[in-house]
XYZ file of N, CA and C in Angstrom:
315
model
N 166.501 102.077 -95.395
C 165.951 103.419 -95.323
C 167.101 104.415 -95.498
N 166.749 105.531 -95.958
C 167.768 106.543 -96.213
C 167.821 107.544 -95.072
N 168.585 108.589 -95.291
C 168.753 109.630 -94.269
C 167.478 110.396 -93.971
N 166.463 110.267 -94.802
C 165.227 111.010 -94.571
C 164.336 110.347 -93.514
N 164.722 109.179 -93.021
C 163.864 108.464 -92.075
C 163.542 109.247 -90.805
N 164.510 109.867 -90.141
C 164.143 110.589 -88.904
C 163.060 111.644 -89.116
N 163.141 112.385 -90.200
C 162.123 113.389 -90.486
C 160.789 112.759 -90.840
N 160.841 111.665 -91.567
C 159.629 110.942 -91.936
C 158.935 110.386 -90.693
N 159.723 109.850 -89.791
C 159.181 109.316 -88.542
C 158.511 110.415 -87.719
N 159.172 111.549 -87.590
C 158.598 112.653 -86.830
C 157.303 113.157 -87.477
N 157.306 113.247 -88.794
C 156.104 113.699 -89.494
C 154.961 112.708 -89.300
N 155.253 111.419 -89.352
C 154.218 110.404 -89.126
C 153.665 110.517 -87.709
N 154.541 110.752 -86.755
C 154.090 110.911 -85.361
C 153.192 112.132 -85.198
N 153.397 113.131 -86.019
C 152.543 114.332 -85.976
C 151.258 114.126 -86.765
N 151.141 112.986 -87.447
C 149.917 112.677 -88.177
C 149.933 113.043 -89.646
N 151.104 113.268 -90.220
C 151.201 113.628 -91.628
C 150.767 112.454 -92.516
N 149.731 112.701 -93.301
C 149.246 111.673 -94.227
C 150.323 111.326 -95.255
N 151.072 112.324 -95.704
C 152.147 112.080 -96.674
C 153.225 111.172 -96.086
N 153.553 111.381 -94.820
C 154.564 110.543 -94.170
C 154.072 109.110 -94.036
N 152.811 108.936 -93.648
C 152.253 107.585 -93.529
C 152.203 106.893 -94.879
N 151.858 107.646 -95.905
C 151.828 107.079 -97.259
C 153.227 106.617 -97.660
N 154.228 107.420 -97.361
C 155.605 107.056 -97.698
C 156.051 105.821 -96.927
N 155.747 105.756 -95.645
C 156.117 104.583 -94.855
C 155.425 103.330 -95.383
N 154.140 103.445 -95.677
C 153.398 102.303 -96.202
C 153.975 101.862 -97.541
N 154.228 102.818 -98.418
C 154.785 102.518 -99.739
C 156.154 101.840 -99.621
N 156.945 102.268 -98.639
C 158.278 101.693 -98.456
C 158.240 100.281 -97.865
N 157.286 100.014 -96.987
C 157.321 98.755 -96.238
C 156.255 97.734 -96.617
N 155.115 98.162 -97.104
C 154.024 97.219 -97.376
C 154.396 96.124 -98.383
N 155.061 96.437 -99.490
C 155.385 95.349 -100.426
C 156.239 94.253 -99.787
N 157.200 94.637 -98.974
C 158.039 93.637 -98.309
C 157.270 92.826 -97.285
N 156.397 93.481 -96.543
C 155.587 92.780 -95.541
C 154.647 91.797 -96.227
N 153.976 92.250 -97.283
C 153.069 91.354 -98.007
C 153.841 90.195 -98.626
N 155.006 90.477 -99.176
C 155.842 89.416 -99.740
C 156.256 88.398 -98.691
N 156.635 88.878 -97.528
C 156.998 87.980 -96.428
C 155.811 87.105 -96.040
N 154.645 87.715 -95.889
C 153.460 86.962 -95.483
C 153.052 85.942 -96.545
N 153.174 86.311 -97.813
C 152.891 85.356 -98.896
C 153.876 84.197 -98.860
N 155.152 84.512 -98.693
C 156.180 83.464 -98.661
C 155.958 82.507 -97.494
N 155.378 83.010 -96.425
C 155.090 82.178 -95.253
C 153.719 81.502 -95.361
N 153.075 81.664 -96.504
C 151.756 81.077 -96.773
C 150.703 81.523 -95.767
N 150.733 82.799 -95.472
C 149.746 83.367 -94.550
C 148.375 83.347 -95.204
N 147.354 83.090 -94.401
C 146.009 83.228 -94.949
C 145.714 84.710 -95.166
N 145.314 85.071 -96.360
C 144.964 86.449 -96.712
C 146.067 87.448 -96.340
N 147.213 87.362 -97.016
C 148.362 88.220 -96.668
C 148.090 89.714 -96.731
N 147.261 90.151 -97.674
C 146.986 91.591 -97.787
C 146.220 92.092 -96.567
N 145.232 91.329 -96.136
C 144.467 91.713 -94.948
C 145.348 91.687 -93.704
N 146.182 90.669 -93.601
C 147.086 90.560 -92.463
C 148.079 91.725 -92.452
N 148.551 92.132 -93.630
C 149.446 93.292 -93.711
C 148.724 94.547 -93.238
N 147.449 94.664 -93.563
C 146.664 95.783 -93.062
C 146.645 95.804 -91.545
N 146.495 94.630 -90.936
C 146.527 94.529 -89.473
C 147.881 94.963 -88.921
N 148.942 94.588 -89.635
C 150.294 94.980 -89.220
C 150.405 96.499 -89.179
N 149.933 97.161 -90.230
C 150.083 98.616 -90.285
C 149.147 99.344 -89.335
N 148.022 98.743 -89.014
C 147.171 99.323 -87.966
C 147.941 99.315 -86.644
N 148.644 98.224 -86.376
C 149.437 98.153 -85.148
C 150.613 99.126 -85.187
N 151.224 99.285 -86.335
C 152.319 100.258 -86.473
C 151.806 101.660 -86.146
N 150.655 102.012 -86.696
C 150.078 103.335 -86.426
C 149.794 103.483 -84.939
N 149.178 102.463 -84.365
C 148.788 102.525 -82.954
C 149.996 102.647 -82.021
N 151.082 101.959 -82.349
C 152.216 101.871 -81.423
C 153.436 102.682 -81.833
N 153.311 103.514 -82.851
C 154.474 104.265 -83.329
C 155.107 105.111 -82.225
N 154.309 105.602 -81.326
C 154.839 106.444 -80.242
C 155.827 105.670 -79.354
N 155.748 104.345 -79.368
C 156.655 103.515 -78.557
C 157.980 103.212 -79.252
N 158.004 103.365 -80.575
C 159.198 102.995 -81.327
C 160.313 104.001 -81.117
N 161.516 103.479 -80.914
C 162.722 104.300 -80.863
C 163.792 103.600 -81.681
N 164.417 104.328 -82.577
C 165.487 103.730 -83.361
C 165.600 104.373 -84.726
N 166.458 103.771 -85.549
C 166.709 104.278 -86.889
C 165.880 103.494 -87.910
N 166.132 103.755 -89.179
C 165.372 103.101 -90.242
C 165.518 101.595 -90.250
N 166.706 101.112 -89.999
C 166.938 99.667 -89.965
C 166.181 99.021 -88.803
N 166.195 99.666 -87.670
C 165.473 99.155 -86.507
C 163.963 99.227 -86.727
N 163.518 100.251 -87.450
C 162.104 100.361 -87.772
C 161.676 99.187 -88.644
N 162.485 98.880 -89.640
C 162.202 97.733 -90.513
C 162.094 96.455 -89.688
N 163.020 96.239 -88.796
C 162.979 95.047 -87.931
C 161.725 95.039 -87.075
N 161.365 96.193 -86.561
C 160.176 96.314 -85.719
C 158.920 95.967 -86.522
N 158.805 96.512 -87.733
C 157.635 96.252 -88.572
C 157.558 94.765 -88.916
N 158.691 94.171 -89.298
C 158.669 92.754 -89.652
C 158.457 91.867 -88.423
N 158.877 92.320 -87.266
C 158.570 91.597 -86.031
C 157.075 91.572 -85.771
N 156.421 92.700 -85.997
C 154.964 92.770 -85.851
C 154.308 91.830 -86.867
N 154.805 91.848 -88.097
C 154.248 90.972 -89.132
C 154.369 89.509 -88.726
N 155.498 89.138 -88.170
C 155.699 87.762 -87.744
C 154.727 87.386 -86.620
N 154.538 88.272 -85.673
C 153.606 87.991 -84.577
C 152.167 87.885 -85.086
N 151.771 88.746 -86.031
C 150.421 88.661 -86.593
C 150.258 87.371 -87.384
N 151.326 86.915 -88.053
C 151.300 85.641 -88.768
C 151.077 84.487 -87.791
N 151.801 84.493 -86.685
C 151.617 83.441 -85.681
C 150.196 83.457 -85.122
N 149.657 84.649 -84.873
C 148.273 84.764 -84.399
C 147.301 84.169 -85.412
N 147.496 84.478 -86.685
C 146.610 83.970 -87.731
C 146.691 82.451 -87.817
N 147.886 81.912 -87.675
C 148.035 80.452 -87.702
C 147.365 79.810 -86.500
N 147.488 80.433 -85.334
C 146.815 79.886 -84.144
C 145.303 79.907 -84.322
N 144.780 81.017 -84.837
C 143.327 81.099 -85.077
C 142.884 80.007 -86.039
N 143.635 79.823 -87.104
C 143.280 78.815 -88.105
C 143.332 77.408 -87.524
N 144.269 77.155 -86.636
C 144.384 75.808 -86.059
C 143.268 75.504 -85.069
N 142.648 76.544 -84.509
C 141.547 76.323 -83.560
C 140.222 76.099 -84.257
N 140.123 76.491 -85.504
C 138.876 76.310 -86.245
C 138.859 74.917 -86.849
N 137.794 74.178 -86.612
C 137.728 72.850 -87.254
C 137.583 73.010 -88.764
N 138.203 72.104 -89.480
C 138.066 72.125 -90.937
C 136.645 71.755 -91.298
N 136.153 72.370 -92.351
C 134.831 71.999 -92.831
C 134.942 70.633 -93.464
N 134.040 69.773 -93.109
C 134.045 68.438 -93.694
C 132.823 68.291 -94.572
N 132.965 67.457 -95.568
C 131.858 67.178 -96.460
C 131.183 65.916 -95.965
N 129.904 66.005 -95.720
C 129.148 64.857 -95.254
C 128.697 64.017 -96.443
N 128.578 62.719 -96.236
C 128.105 61.873 -97.339
C 126.665 62.244 -97.689
N 126.354 62.152 -98.981
C 124.962 62.379 -99.368
C 124.172 61.098 -99.108
N 122.945 61.034 -99.540
C 122.089 59.885 -99.226
C 122.629 58.586 -99.801
N 123.402 58.667 -100.866
C 123.922 57.445 -101.497
C 125.134 56.901 -100.758
N 125.625 57.672 -99.766
C 126.794 57.238 -99.021
C 128.093 57.695 -99.645
N 127.985 58.431 -100.755
C 129.168 58.938 -101.435
C 129.417 60.359 -100.962
N 130.680 60.666 -100.693
C 131.013 62.018 -100.271
C 130.699 62.995 -101.382
N 130.158 64.156 -101.005
C 129.851 65.197 -101.987
C 131.102 65.942 -102.398
N 130.956 66.818 -103.397
C 132.092 67.593 -103.908
C 132.537 68.618 -102.927
């Protein structure tokens, strides 16, 4: 992040749509790339969840642009772990044999 981060952060905290757009534009591609590289189920949707949490918890964040990046990617990692836990609790769909005793497609 550049020197404009403190002003961007303050504007986002005040609810500036332009500031949120800039933050999303700066961070979303990296978050989605990280989630894809980690083979996340539905990385774009999961990234949306990450940014919903960023919006919700921005008032708690303190730090500079580098720390913000770490914070956002930390949230992404936690949402990835949550998604993996959810997926592991769901039984896999199995294909039952048809009447001939042969498994279906």
